[in-house]
Each structure stands twice: as structure tokens, then as C-alpha cells.
Coordinates of N, CA and C in Angstrom, one line a residue:
X1 N -11.4 48.2 -44.9 CA -12.1 47.7 -44.2 C -13.4 49.4 -43.2
X2 N -14.6 48.8 -43.2 CA -15.1 50.6 -42.1 C -14.7 50.0 -41.9
X3 N -14.7 51.8 -40.4 CA -14.7 52.0 -39.4 C -15.7 51.7 -38.2
X4 N -16.2 50.6 -37.8 CA -17.7 50.2 -36.7 C -16.7 50.0 -35.2
X5 N -17.8 51.1 -34.6 CA -18.5 51.5 -32.9 C -18.6 49.5 -32.1
X6 N -17.6 49.7 -31.2 CA -17.7 48.9 -30.0 C -18.5 48.1 -30.1
X7 N -18.7 46.1 -29.4 CA -19.8 45.8 -29.1 C -20.2 46.1 -27.4
X8 N -21.2 47.2 -26.8 CA -21.5 47.7 -25.5 C -21.4 46.3 -25.1
X9 N -21.0 45.5 -25.5 CA -21.9 44.9 -24.1 C -20.7 44.0 -23.0
X10 N -19.6 45.1 -24.8 CA -18.0 45.2 -23.4 C -17.5 47.0 -23.6
X11 N -18.2 47.5 -23.3 CA -18.5 49.2 -23.1 C -17.6 49.5 -22.3
X12 N -17.6 48.8 -20.9 CA -17.3 49.2 -19.3 C -16.0 48.7 -19.2
X13 N -16.1 47.5 -19.5 CA -14.4 46.5 -19.9 C -13.4 46.9 -20.1
X14 N -13.3 48.3 -19.9 CA -12.1 48.7 -20.1 C -10.6 49.0 -19.4
X15 N -9.3 48.2 -19.5 CA -9.0 48.5 -18.1 C -8.0 49.2 -18.2
X16 N -6.7 50.0 -17.4 CA -6.5 50.7 -17.5 C -5.3 51.1 -18.2
X17 N -5.2 49.8 -19.4 CA -4.1 49.8 -20.6 C -4.6 49.7 -22.1
X18 N -6.3 50.1 -21.6 CA -7.1 49.9 -22.7 C -7.1 51.4 -22.9
X19 N -7.8 51.6 -24.2 CA -8.6 52.7 -25.4 C -9.3 52.9 -25.1
X20 N -10.7 54.3 -24.1 CA -12.0 54.1 -24.7 C -13.0 53.4 -25.0
X21 N -13.3 53.3 -25.2 CA -14.8 52.8 -26.5 C -14.8 53.3 -27.7
X22 N -14.5 53.1 -28.8 CA -15.0 54.5 -29.8 C -16.7 54.4 -29.8
X23 N -17.6 53.7 -29.3 CA -18.8 54.3 -30.1 C -19.7 52.9 -29.3
X24 N -21.1 53.0 -29.1 CA -21.8 52.3 -28.2 C -23.1 51.5 -29.4
X25 N -22.7 52.4 -30.1 CA -24.3 51.4 -31.4 C -24.1 50.1 -31.3
X26 N -25.0 49.5 -31.5 CA -25.5 48.3 -32.9 C -24.5 48.0 -33.4
X27 N -24.3 46.8 -33.5 CA -23.1 46.8 -34.8 C -23.5 45.3 -35.4
X28 N -23.2 45.8 -36.2 CA -23.6 44.1 -37.8 C -24.5 44.2 -38.5
X29 N -24.5 43.1 -39.7 CA -24.9 43.7 -41.0 C -27.1 43.3 -40.6
X30 N -27.8 44.2 -41.0 CA -28.9 44.2 -41.7 C -29.1 45.0 -40.5
X31 N -30.8 44.8 -40.9 CA -31.4 46.0 -40.6 C -32.1 45.6 -39.0
X32 N -32.9 46.7 -38.1 CA -32.7 46.3 -37.1 C -34.4 45.1 -37.1
X33 N -33.5 45.3 -35.3 CA -34.6 44.1 -34.9 C -34.2 42.0 -35.4
X34 N -35.2 41.1 -34.8 CA -34.8 39.9 -35.1 C -35.0 39.8 -37.1
X35 N -35.8 40.2 -37.9 CA -36.4 40.2 -38.7 C -35.3 41.0 -40.5
X36 N -34.3 42.2 -39.2 CA -32.9 41.8 -39.5 C -31.7 41.1 -39.0
X37 N -32.1 40.7 -38.6 CA -30.9 40.1 -37.2 C -30.0 40.1 -36.9
X38 N -29.1 41.4 -36.9 CA -28.3 42.0 -36.4 C -28.6 43.6 -36.0
X39 N -29.7 44.1 -36.1 CA -29.8 45.1 -35.3 C -30.4 46.0 -34.1
X40 N -30.0 47.6 -33.9 CA -30.4 47.1 -31.9 C -32.0 47.9 -32.2
X41 N -32.9 46.6 -31.3 CA -33.9 47.5 -31.1 C -34.5 47.7 -29.9
X42 N -35.7 48.9 -30.3 CA -35.8 49.3 -28.6 C -36.8 48.4 -28.0
X43 N -36.6 48.1 -27.2 CA -37.7 46.8 -26.0 C -38.6 47.3 -26.0
X44 N -39.6 46.4 -25.9 CA -41.2 47.1 -25.3 C -41.5 45.4 -24.3
X45 N -41.9 46.1 -22.8 CA -41.8 44.8 -22.1 C -43.1 44.4 -21.5
X46 N -43.5 45.5 -22.0 CA -45.0 45.8 -20.6 C -45.1 46.2 -19.6
X47 N -43.9 46.8 -19.8 CA -43.6 47.6 -18.3 C -44.5 49.2 -18.7
X48 N -44.4 50.0 -17.6 CA -45.3 51.4 -18.0 C -44.8 52.2 -18.1
X49 N -44.0 53.2 -19.2 CA -43.5 54.0 -19.7 C -41.5 53.2 -20.2
X50 N -41.7 51.3 -20.8 CA -40.6 50.9 -21.0 C -41.4 51.0 -22.8
X51 N -42.2 52.0 -23.0 CA -41.5 51.9 -24.3 C -40.5 52.3 -25.5
X52 N -39.5 51.7 -25.8 CA -37.5 52.7 -26.1 C -37.3 52.8 -25.1
X53 N -37.7 53.0 -23.9 CA -36.9 54.1 -22.7 C -35.7 53.3 -22.2
X54 N -34.3 53.5 -22.0 CA -32.9 52.6 -21.4 C -32.7 54.1 -20.4
X55 N -32.3 52.7 -20.0 CA -31.2 53.4 -18.1 C -29.8 53.5 -18.6
X56 N -30.1 54.2 -17.2 CA -28.2 54.6 -18.1 C -27.7 54.0 -17.0
X57 N -25.7 53.9 -17.4 CA -25.1 52.3 -16.5 C -24.2 53.7 -16.1
X58 N -23.3 52.8 -15.6 CA -22.4 54.2 -14.3 C -22.1 54.5 -15.4
X59 N -20.8 54.6 -16.0 CA -20.7 54.9 -17.3 C -20.9 56.1 -17.5
X60 N -22.5 56.6 -17.2 CA -23.4 57.6 -17.5 C -23.7 57.6 -19.6
X61 N -23.4 56.7 -20.1 CA -23.6 55.7 -21.0 C -24.8 55.4 -21.4
X62 N -26.3 55.8 -22.3 CA -27.3 55.0 -22.4 C -26.8 53.5 -22.6
X63 N -27.7 52.4 -21.8 CA -27.8 51.3 -21.6 C -28.3 50.7 -22.9
X64 N -27.6 50.6 -24.1 CA -28.7 49.4 -25.2 C -29.1 48.2 -25.0
X65 N -28.9 47.4 -23.3 CA -29.3 46.2 -23.7 C -28.3 44.9 -23.7
X66 N -26.8 45.1 -24.5 CA -26.7 44.2 -25.2 C -25.8 44.0 -24.4
X67 N -26.7 42.0 -24.2 CA -25.8 41.3 -23.5 C -25.5 40.1 -23.5
X68 N -24.6 39.6 -22.8 CA -24.6 37.9 -23.2 C -25.2 37.1 -22.1
X69 N -26.6 36.5 -23.0 CA -26.6 35.0 -22.7 C -26.4 34.7 -21.0
X70 N -27.8 34.9 -19.9 CA -27.2 34.3 -18.7 C -27.0 35.7 -18.4
X71 N -27.5 36.4 -18.8 CA -27.1 38.5 -17.8 C -28.9 38.7 -17.4
X72 N -29.3 39.5 -17.0 CA -30.4 39.9 -16.5 C -31.6 40.1 -17.7
X73 N -31.3 40.8 -18.5 CA -31.8 40.9 -19.6 C -32.3 39.4 -20.6
X74 N -31.2 38.2 -20.9 CA -31.5 37.5 -21.3 C -32.2 36.5 -20.2
X75 N -32.2 36.7 -18.9 CA -33.5 36.1 -17.9 C -34.4 36.2 -18.3
X76 N -34.6 37.9 -18.0 CA -36.1 38.4 -18.1 C -36.5 37.7 -19.4
X77 N -35.8 38.1 -21.0 CA -36.5 36.8 -22.1 C -36.5 35.9 -22.0
X78 N -35.7 34.9 -21.6 CA -37.3 34.0 -20.7 C -37.5 33.5 -20.1
X79 N -37.5 34.4 -19.1 CA -39.3 33.9 -18.1 C -40.4 34.7 -18.9
X80 N -39.9 34.8 -20.3 CA -41.4 35.5 -20.7 C -41.9 35.0 -21.8
X81 N -41.2 33.4 -22.1 CA -42.2 32.5 -23.0 C -42.8 32.1 -22.8
X82 N -44.0 32.1 -24.1 CA -45.5 30.9 -23.6 C -45.7 29.8 -23.0
X83 N -46.6 29.6 -21.8 CA -46.3 28.0 -21.4 C -47.3 27.3 -22.5
X84 N -46.4 26.2 -22.9 CA -47.5 24.7 -23.0 C -46.4 24.3 -24.3
X85 N -46.7 24.9 -25.8 CA -46.1 24.4 -26.7 C -44.3 24.8 -26.8
X86 N -43.8 23.1 -26.6 CA -42.1 23.8 -26.0 C -41.9 24.7 -27.6
X87 N -41.8 24.1 -28.7 CA -41.2 24.7 -29.8 C -41.8 25.9 -30.5
X88 N -43.3 26.7 -29.6 CA -43.3 27.2 -29.7 C -43.1 29.2 -28.5
X89 N -41.9 28.2 -27.1 CA -41.0 28.7 -26.3 C -39.9 28.4 -26.4
X90 N -39.5 27.9 -27.1 CA -38.0 28.4 -28.2 C -37.7 29.1 -28.6
X91 N -39.1 29.2 -29.8 CA -39.2 30.8 -30.6 C -39.2 31.8 -30.5
X92 N -39.8 31.7 -29.3 CA -40.3 33.2 -28.4 C -39.4 33.7 -27.7
X93 N -38.5 32.4 -26.9 CA -36.9 32.6 -26.4 C -35.7 33.6 -27.4
X94 N -36.0 32.7 -28.0 CA -35.3 33.4 -29.5 C -34.8 34.8 -29.9
X95 N -36.4 34.8 -29.9 CA -37.3 36.0 -31.0 C -36.7 37.0 -30.0
X96 N -36.7 36.6 -28.8 CA -35.8 37.7 -27.5 C -34.7 38.1 -27.2
X97 N -34.4 37.4 -27.2 CA -32.6 37.3 -27.1 C -32.2 37.5 -28.3
X98 N -32.9 37.7 -29.0 CA -32.3 38.3 -30.5 C -32.3 39.4 -30.8
X99 N -34.2 40.6 -30.3 CA -34.0 42.5 -30.7 C -32.7 42.0 -29.6
X100 N -32.2 41.9 -28.6 CA -31.2 42.7 -27.0 C -30.2 42.9 -28.0
X101 N -29.5 41.8 -28.9 CA -27.8 42.0 -29.1 C -27.8 41.1 -30.6
X102 N -27.2 40.4 -31.3 CA -27.1 39.8 -32.3 C -26.7 38.3 -31.8
X103 N -26.6 37.3 -31.4 CA -26.3 35.4 -31.0 C -25.7 34.7 -31.7
X104 N -24.4 33.6 -31.3 CA -24.3 33.0 -31.8 C -25.6 31.3 -31.9
X105 N -25.7 31.0 -33.2 CA -26.2 29.8 -32.4 C -26.5 29.2 -31.1
X106 N -25.0 28.6 -30.2 CA -24.9 28.2 -29.3 C -25.4 29.1 -28.4
X107 N -25.0 30.4 -28.2 CA -25.5 31.3 -27.5 C -27.0 30.8 -27.4
X108 N -27.6 31.1 -28.6 CA -29.0 30.6 -28.1 C -30.1 29.4 -28.0
X109 N -28.6 28.1 -28.8 CA -29.0 26.7 -27.7 C -28.7 26.5 -25.7
X110 N -27.5 27.4 -25.5 CA -27.4 27.3 -24.3 C -28.8 28.2 -23.9
X111 N -29.4 28.4 -23.9 CA -30.5 29.6 -23.5 C -31.6 28.9 -23.1
X112 N -31.5 27.8 -24.8 CA -32.7 27.3 -24.7 C -32.8 25.5 -23.5
X113 N -31.2 25.6 -24.0 CA -31.3 24.5 -22.7 C -31.4 24.5 -21.1
X114 N -30.9 25.8 -21.0 CA -31.5 26.2 -19.4 C -33.2 26.8 -19.6
X115 N -33.6 26.8 -20.5 CA -34.9 26.8 -19.9 C -36.1 24.9 -20.4
X116 N -34.6 24.3 -20.4 CA -35.6 22.7 -20.2 C -36.8 22.2 -22.2
X117 N -36.0 23.3 -22.6 CA -37.3 23.2 -24.4 C -35.7 21.3 -24.7
X118 N -36.2 20.6 -24.6 CA -36.2 18.8 -25.0 C -35.0 20.0 -27.2
X119 N -34.2 18.8 -26.8 CA -32.3 18.8 -27.3 C -33.5 18.9 -29.4
X120 N -34.7 17.8 -30.0 CA -34.7 18.6 -30.6 C -36.0 18.4 -31.4
X121 N -36.6 20.0 -30.3 CA -37.4 20.6 -30.4 C -36.4 21.9 -31.1
X122 N -35.0 22.0 -29.8 CA -33.9 23.4 -29.7 C -33.4 23.3 -31.3
X123 N -33.0 22.0 -31.3 CA -32.5 22.0 -32.5 C -32.7 22.2 -34.4
X124 N -34.7 22.2 -34.5 CA -35.5 22.3 -34.8 C -35.4 24.0 -35.7
X125 N -35.8 24.7 -33.5 CA -36.2 25.3 -34.1 C -35.0 26.9 -34.6
X126 N -33.2 26.1 -34.3 CA -32.7 26.8 -34.4 C -32.4 26.4 -35.9
X127 N -32.3 25.3 -36.3 CA -32.1 26.1 -37.7 C -33.2 26.4 -38.6
X128 N -34.3 26.2 -37.9 CA -35.3 26.9 -39.2 C -34.5 28.9 -39.0
X129 N -33.9 29.3 -38.0 CA -33.7 30.0 -37.5 C -32.8 30.9 -38.3
X130 N -32.0 29.8 -38.5 CA -30.7 29.7 -39.7 C -31.4 30.3 -40.8
X131 N -32.3 29.1 -41.5 CA -32.5 29.6 -42.5 C -33.2 30.5 -43.4
X132 N -33.5 31.6 -42.2 CA -35.0 31.8 -42.1 C -33.4 33.2 -42.7
X133 N -32.5 33.6 -41.7 CA -31.3 34.1 -41.4 C -31.1 35.4 -40.3
X134 N -31.6 34.6 -39.4 CA -32.1 35.1 -38.6 C -31.2 34.5 -37.5
X135 N -30.4 34.0 -37.8 CA -28.3 33.1 -36.6 C -27.9 33.0 -37.9
X136 N -26.7 34.0 -38.0 CA -25.7 33.7 -38.9 C -24.6 33.8 -37.8
X137 N -24.3 33.2 -38.3 CA -22.6 32.7 -37.0 C -21.6 33.9 -38.0
X138 N -22.3 33.0 -39.4 CA -20.4 33.5 -40.2 C -20.4 35.5 -40.4
X139 N -21.9 36.2 -40.1 CA -21.8 36.8 -40.1 C -22.0 38.2 -39.2
X140 N -21.6 37.2 -37.5 CA -21.4 37.8 -36.2 C -20.1 37.5 -36.3
X141 N -19.0 37.1 -36.4 CA -18.1 36.6 -37.0 C -17.7 37.7 -37.7
X142 N -18.1 38.1 -39.2 CA -17.2 39.1 -39.2 C -17.2 40.7 -38.7
X143 N -18.4 40.6 -37.9 CA -19.4 42.3 -37.5 C -18.5 42.2 -36.1
X144 N -18.3 41.0 -35.0 CA -17.5 41.2 -34.6 C -16.0 41.5 -34.4
X145 N -15.1 40.5 -35.6 CA -14.2 41.3 -35.9 C -13.9 42.2 -35.9
X146 N -14.5 42.9 -36.6 CA -14.8 44.4 -37.5 C -14.9 45.7 -35.9
X147 N -15.7 45.2 -35.2 CA -16.2 45.5 -34.2 C -14.9 46.6 -32.8
X148 N -14.3 44.9 -32.6 CA -13.5 44.9 -31.8 C -11.9 44.8 -32.1
X149 N -11.8 45.1 -33.1 CA -11.1 45.2 -33.8 C -10.3 46.6 -34.0
X150 N -11.3 47.6 -34.4 CA -11.5 49.3 -34.2 C -11.4 49.8 -33.3
X151 N -12.8 49.5 -32.7 CA -12.8 50.3 -31.4 C -12.2 49.6 -29.8
X152 N -11.0 48.7 -29.9 CA -9.9 47.6 -29.3 C -9.2 47.8 -29.4
X153 N -9.0 47.4 -30.9 CA -7.5 47.2 -30.8 C -6.7 46.1 -30.3
X154 N -8.5 44.6 -30.6 CA -7.9 43.5 -30.4 C -6.9 42.8 -31.8
X155 N -6.1 42.0 -31.2 CA -5.2 41.7 -32.5 C -5.6 40.3 -32.8
X156 N -5.4 38.8 -33.9 CA -6.3 38.1 -33.8 C -6.6 37.4 -33.3
X157 N -5.6 37.5 -32.3 CA -5.5 36.5 -32.0 C -6.4 36.4 -31.0
X158 N -6.5 37.6 -29.2 CA -8.0 37.6 -28.8 C -8.4 37.4 -29.2
X159 N -9.1 38.2 -31.1 CA -10.2 37.9 -31.4 C -10.9 36.5 -31.6
X160 N -10.0 35.8 -32.2 CA -9.9 34.3 -32.3 C -10.7 33.4 -30.8
X161 N -10.1 34.5 -29.9 CA -10.4 33.4 -28.8 C -11.7 33.9 -28.1
X162 N -11.7 34.9 -28.4 CA -13.0 35.1 -27.8 C -14.9 35.4 -28.7
X163 N -14.3 35.0 -29.8 CA -15.4 34.1 -31.0 C -15.6 32.1 -30.9
X164 N -13.9 31.8 -29.7 CA -14.1 30.6 -29.7 C -15.3 30.9 -28.5
X165 N -14.9 31.5 -27.3 CA -15.7 31.4 -26.0 C -17.5 31.7 -26.6
X166 N -17.7 32.0 -27.4 CA -18.9 32.0 -28.1 C -19.8 31.2 -29.3
X167 N -19.0 30.2 -28.8 CA -19.1 29.1 -29.8 C -19.5 28.8 -31.4
X168 N -18.1 29.5 -32.0 CA -18.9 30.2 -33.8 C -17.4 29.4 -33.5
X169 N -18.2 28.5 -35.0 CA -17.3 27.0 -35.6 C -15.8 27.4 -36.4
X170 N -14.7 26.6 -36.0 CA -12.8 27.1 -36.0 C -12.9 27.8 -37.2
X171 N -13.8 27.2 -38.2 CA -13.6 28.0 -40.4 C -14.4 29.0 -40.6
X172 N -15.2 29.2 -39.7 CA -15.6 30.3 -39.4 C -15.1 31.5 -39.0
X173 N -13.8 31.4 -37.9 CA -13.2 31.8 -36.7 C -12.5 32.4 -37.9
X174 N -11.1 31.5 -38.8 CA -10.7 31.9 -39.1 C -10.7 32.9 -40.7
X175 N -11.9 32.1 -41.6 CA -12.3 33.4 -42.0 C -12.2 35.0 -42.0
X176 N -13.0 34.9 -40.5 CA -12.9 36.1 -40.1 C -12.1 37.3 -39.5
X177 N -11.0 36.4 -38.7 CA -10.2 37.4 -38.9 C -9.3 36.8 -39.6
X178 N -8.9 36.9 -41.2 CA -9.0 37.2 -41.8 C -9.0 37.9 -43.0
X179 N -10.0 38.4 -42.2 CA -10.0 40.4 -42.6 C -8.8 41.1 -42.2
X180 N -7.9 41.1 -41.4 CA -6.9 41.7 -40.5 C -5.4 40.8 -41.3
X181 N -4.8 41.6 -42.1 CA -3.4 41.8 -42.4 C -2.7 42.0 -41.6
X182 N -1.1 41.5 -41.5 CA -0.3 42.2 -40.5 C -0.2 43.7 -40.1
X183 N -0.4 44.0 -42.0 CA 0.2 45.5 -41.6 C -0.9 46.3 -40.9
X184 N -2.0 45.6 -41.4 CA -3.2 46.3 -40.8 C -2.7 45.8 -39.0
X185 N -2.3 44.8 -38.4 CA -2.6 44.6 -37.4 C -1.3 45.6 -37.0
X186 N -0.2 45.9 -37.6 CA 0.8 46.2 -37.0 C 0.6 48.2 -37.1
X187 N -0.4 48.7 -37.6 CA -0.6 50.4 -37.6 C -1.5 49.8 -36.7
X188 N -2.2 49.4 -35.7 CA -3.3 49.6 -35.0 C -2.2 49.3 -33.4
X189 N -1.2 48.3 -33.4 CA -0.9 48.1 -32.0 C 0.5 49.3 -32.9
X190 N 0.9 49.9 -33.0 CA 1.9 51.8 -33.4 C 0.5 52.2 -32.6
X191 N -1.0 52.8 -32.7 CA -1.7 53.8 -32.6 C -2.1 53.1 -31.3
X192 N -2.0 51.9 -30.6 CA -1.9 51.8 -29.4 C -1.0 52.4 -28.7
X193 N 0.1 52.2 -29.0 CA 1.4 52.4 -28.1 C 1.5 54.5 -27.9
X194 N 1.1 54.4 -29.0 CA 1.6 56.0 -29.2 C 0.6 56.4 -27.9
X195 N -0.8 55.9 -27.8 CA -1.8 56.4 -27.3 C -1.2 56.0 -25.4
X196 N -0.6 55.2 -26.1 CA 0.2 55.4 -23.9 C 1.3 55.4 -23.7
X197 N 2.4 55.9 -25.0 CA 3.4 56.2 -24.7 C 3.9 57.5 -23.7
X198 N 2.9 58.0 -23.6 CA 3.2 59.6 -22.7 C 2.5 59.5 -21.3
X199 N 2.1 58.6 -21.2 CA 1.7 58.0 -19.6 C 3.0 57.2 -18.9
X200 N 3.5 56.3 -20.0 CA 5.2 56.0 -19.7 C 6.2 56.7 -18.9
X201 N 6.1 58.4 -19.4 CA 7.7 59.3 -19.6 C 7.7 59.2 -17.7
X202 N 9.1 59.5 -17.6 CA 9.5 59.6 -16.2 C 10.5 58.0 -15.9
X203 N 10.0 56.8 -16.0 CA 10.0 55.7 -15.6 C 10.8 55.4 -16.6
X204 N 11.6 54.1 -15.7 CA 13.1 54.0 -16.5 C 12.9 52.7 -18.1
X205 N 14.1 52.9 -18.7 CA 13.9 52.5 -20.3 C 12.6 50.9 -20.5
X206 N 14.0 50.6 -19.5 CA 13.0 48.4 -19.2 C 12.2 48.4 -18.7
X207 N 11.2 49.5 -18.1 CA 10.0 49.2 -17.3 C 9.5 50.2 -18.5
X208 N 9.8 50.7 -19.3 CA 8.1 51.5 -20.7 C 8.6 50.0 -21.3
X209 N 9.5 49.8 -21.7 CA 9.3 48.8 -23.2 C 8.0 47.6 -22.2
X210 N 8.6 46.7 -20.7 CA 8.0 45.9 -19.8 C 6.6 46.6 -20.3
X211 N 6.3 47.9 -19.7 CA 4.7 47.6 -19.5 C 3.8 48.7 -21.1
X212 N 4.5 49.1 -22.4 CA 4.4 48.5 -23.3 C 4.4 47.4 -23.7
X213 N 4.6 47.2 -24.1 CA 4.7 45.9 -24.9 C 3.6 44.5 -24.1
X214 N 3.7 44.5 -22.5 CA 2.8 44.2 -22.1 C 1.3 44.7 -22.8
X215 N 1.0 45.4 -22.5 CA -0.5 46.1 -22.6 C -1.0 45.6 -24.6
X216 N 0.3 45.6 -25.0 CA 0.2 44.4 -26.9 C -0.3 43.0 -26.5
X217 N 0.6 42.8 -25.7 CA 0.3 40.7 -25.5 C -0.6 40.7 -24.5
X218 N -1.2 41.5 -24.2 CA -2.7 41.3 -23.5 C -3.5 41.3 -24.4
X219 N -3.7 42.1 -25.2 CA -4.5 42.4 -26.7 C -3.9 41.3 -27.3
X220 N -3.0 40.2 -27.0 CA -2.9 39.5 -28.2 C -2.4 39.8 -29.8
X221 N -0.7 40.1 -29.5 CA -0.5 40.4 -30.0 C -0.1 39.8 -29.8
X222 N 2.0 39.7 -30.5 CA 2.9 38.4 -30.9 C 3.8 38.9 -30.0
X223 N 4.9 38.6 -29.7 CA 6.0 39.1 -28.6 C 6.4 39.8 -28.7
X224 N 6.6 39.2 -30.7 CA 8.1 39.8 -31.7 C 7.3 41.3 -32.7
X225 N 6.1 41.0 -32.6 CA 5.7 42.0 -32.8 C 5.7 43.7 -31.9
X226 N 4.9 43.6 -30.6 CA 5.4 44.1 -29.6 C 6.4 44.8 -29.9
X227 N 7.5 43.7 -29.4 CA 8.6 44.2 -28.9 C 9.0 45.3 -30.4
X228 N 8.8 44.6 -31.1 CA 9.0 45.7 -32.1 C 9.0 46.8 -32.5
X229 N 7.8 47.0 -32.1 CA 6.4 48.6 -32.7 C 7.1 49.3 -31.0
X230 N 7.1 48.4 -30.3 CA 7.1 49.2 -29.2 C 9.1 50.2 -28.7
X231 N 10.0 49.4 -29.0 CA 11.0 50.2 -29.8 C 11.3 51.2 -30.1
X232 N 10.2 50.9 -31.3 CA 11.3 52.0 -33.0 C 10.0 53.1 -32.3
X233 N 9.4 53.3 -31.5 CA 8.7 54.1 -30.7 C 9.6 54.8 -29.6
X234 N 9.8 54.2 -29.2 CA 10.8 55.1 -27.8 C 12.7 55.7 -28.1
X235 N 12.7 54.6 -29.9 CA 13.4 55.3 -30.4 C 13.4 56.3 -31.3
X236 N 12.2 56.4 -31.5 CA 12.1 58.0 -31.6 C 11.3 59.3 -31.0
X237 N 11.0 58.8 -29.7 CA 12.0 59.8 -29.2 C 12.6 59.8 -28.2
X238 N 13.9 59.1 -29.0 CA 15.4 59.5 -28.4 C 15.8 58.7 -27.8
X239 N 15.2 57.4 -26.3 CA 15.6 56.2 -25.7 C 16.5 55.7 -27.0
X240 N 17.4 55.0 -26.1 CA 18.5 54.5 -26.8 C 17.6 52.8 -26.5
X241 N 17.0 52.1 -28.1 CA 15.9 50.9 -27.2 C 16.3 49.7 -27.4
X242 N 17.3 49.7 -28.4 CA 17.6 48.7 -28.6 C 18.9 47.7 -27.9
X243 N 18.6 48.1 -26.6 CA 20.0 47.6 -25.5 C 18.8 47.1 -24.5
X244 N 17.6 47.1 -25.1 CA 16.5 46.7 -24.0 C 15.9 45.2 -23.6
X245 N 16.0 44.9 -22.6 CA 16.0 43.5 -22.4 C 13.6 43.7 -22.0
X246 N 13.6 42.9 -23.4 CA 11.8 42.6 -22.6 C 11.0 41.0 -22.9
X247 N 12.7 40.2 -22.7 CA 11.7 38.7 -22.0 C 10.8 39.2 -20.1
X248 N 10.7 38.7 -20.9 CA 9.5 38.0 -19.8 C 8.4 39.4 -19.2
X249 N 8.1 40.2 -20.5 CA 6.9 40.7 -19.8 C 5.7 40.0 -19.9

């Protein structure tokens, strides 16, 4: 599976136990703009000097504008819908939101409901967007899994939970997370432990085990895999890890 950069909407959310993101570019199959469905396009909002310029976030990186619906960027997109025909309003809202970042059908449906677009009109517009490929929850899920696993080291369980919160169908989630097999998941867990291992030197063995295994657990790795990977890493450093108690990490 090709290595992809992380999803920018999570670029600044890494905690102390998480590695830095691998990149900030848009991720997904297809070209730029709504016609490709998943590419990054410069916004032209009509403000002076606004064409293609991006503000810088607190981290110093360029802010590519990838945000979930309900964010300030989404609110501006929704408020820019023309008055009159609800179908035209719905199309304008969806196109503006899709210009910034890939979104699921549910995310767009929630945005239309927030703007009080009638349910029947929203359903018709969203179905049409699916027909022409502007909405593709399967492609969204595949790109999300590939990006978030490589960019943040998330395991299948955590990835599935994230996709559920975005309204992706359970069948599509299962197909997407199936991209990762147990061997690949364990290899990523070993990489995460190797990065974190040096920061735990000087602590007692049990505390090191709990801290490292807990980091993996927060990323969705099973208890059995987490303990096995951490114990092996500690043993390679010369620690006697067999007697370590990992209960309650």
C-alpha cells in the first residue's frame, strides 16, 4: 500500500505520545476540486487577495483549509449559498464544502439539514452527487485508512471508530480496514514503540511497559499485541520483561 500523508484536519491534534504527522497535503483518489471529488483546490471567496492564499496556523504550517462540517470554513461555505431555489442552495452548499476537503454523504447531509434544506431536496441532490462521483464514501474510507494508518499509526479498531463518527456505512468500513493485515499492523506498532522507547529510559521496567503499551492502546491496538510488542522491545534493550505485569495499562 502506497504511503500517504496525513489528513490535515488532524494535523495539530497529536498528543505527547503521538508521532508528528508525515505531511499536510490533501489525500484521496482523484484530481483537484469538486470534479475530482477528493483533491485540494484553492478557495476563491471573493475577498481581496484571497485567490489561492492560505493562512498559517499556530504550528507554522500552511493551513490547507481541510476542516469538518460545522467548522468556521464550513459555516462560511454554507452562508454563501444563493437565496431562492432550495435545490440550487443545496448544490451550492455541497460544492463549496467539497472544494475544501473530501466529505462523506452524512457530513453533507448534516450541513444541509443545518441550513434547513428540505429533506427530500437534500436527498435528491446528494443522490445526484453520488451518481457523478462527487460523493464516494467507499473512496473516502479507503483514503482515510491509508492516510491515518501511515500518518498517525492508528490501528484498525481506531480507524473504524473514526469512520463511524463520519457516518460511513459499516460494510464500507470493514472493506476499508481490511487493507491492513495483522502483520502490517504489528510492524507499525513496533515502529511506534521504537520511536517512544528512548523517552522512557530511566523509568522502572513496569512503568515503561505501562506507558508504551498504553500509547499503543490509545491508537487502537489490542492488549495482547501491545504487550507482546513492548516486551520484545524492552528485551532487546536488555530488560527482563518476562516478569513485567501489564495489567491495567
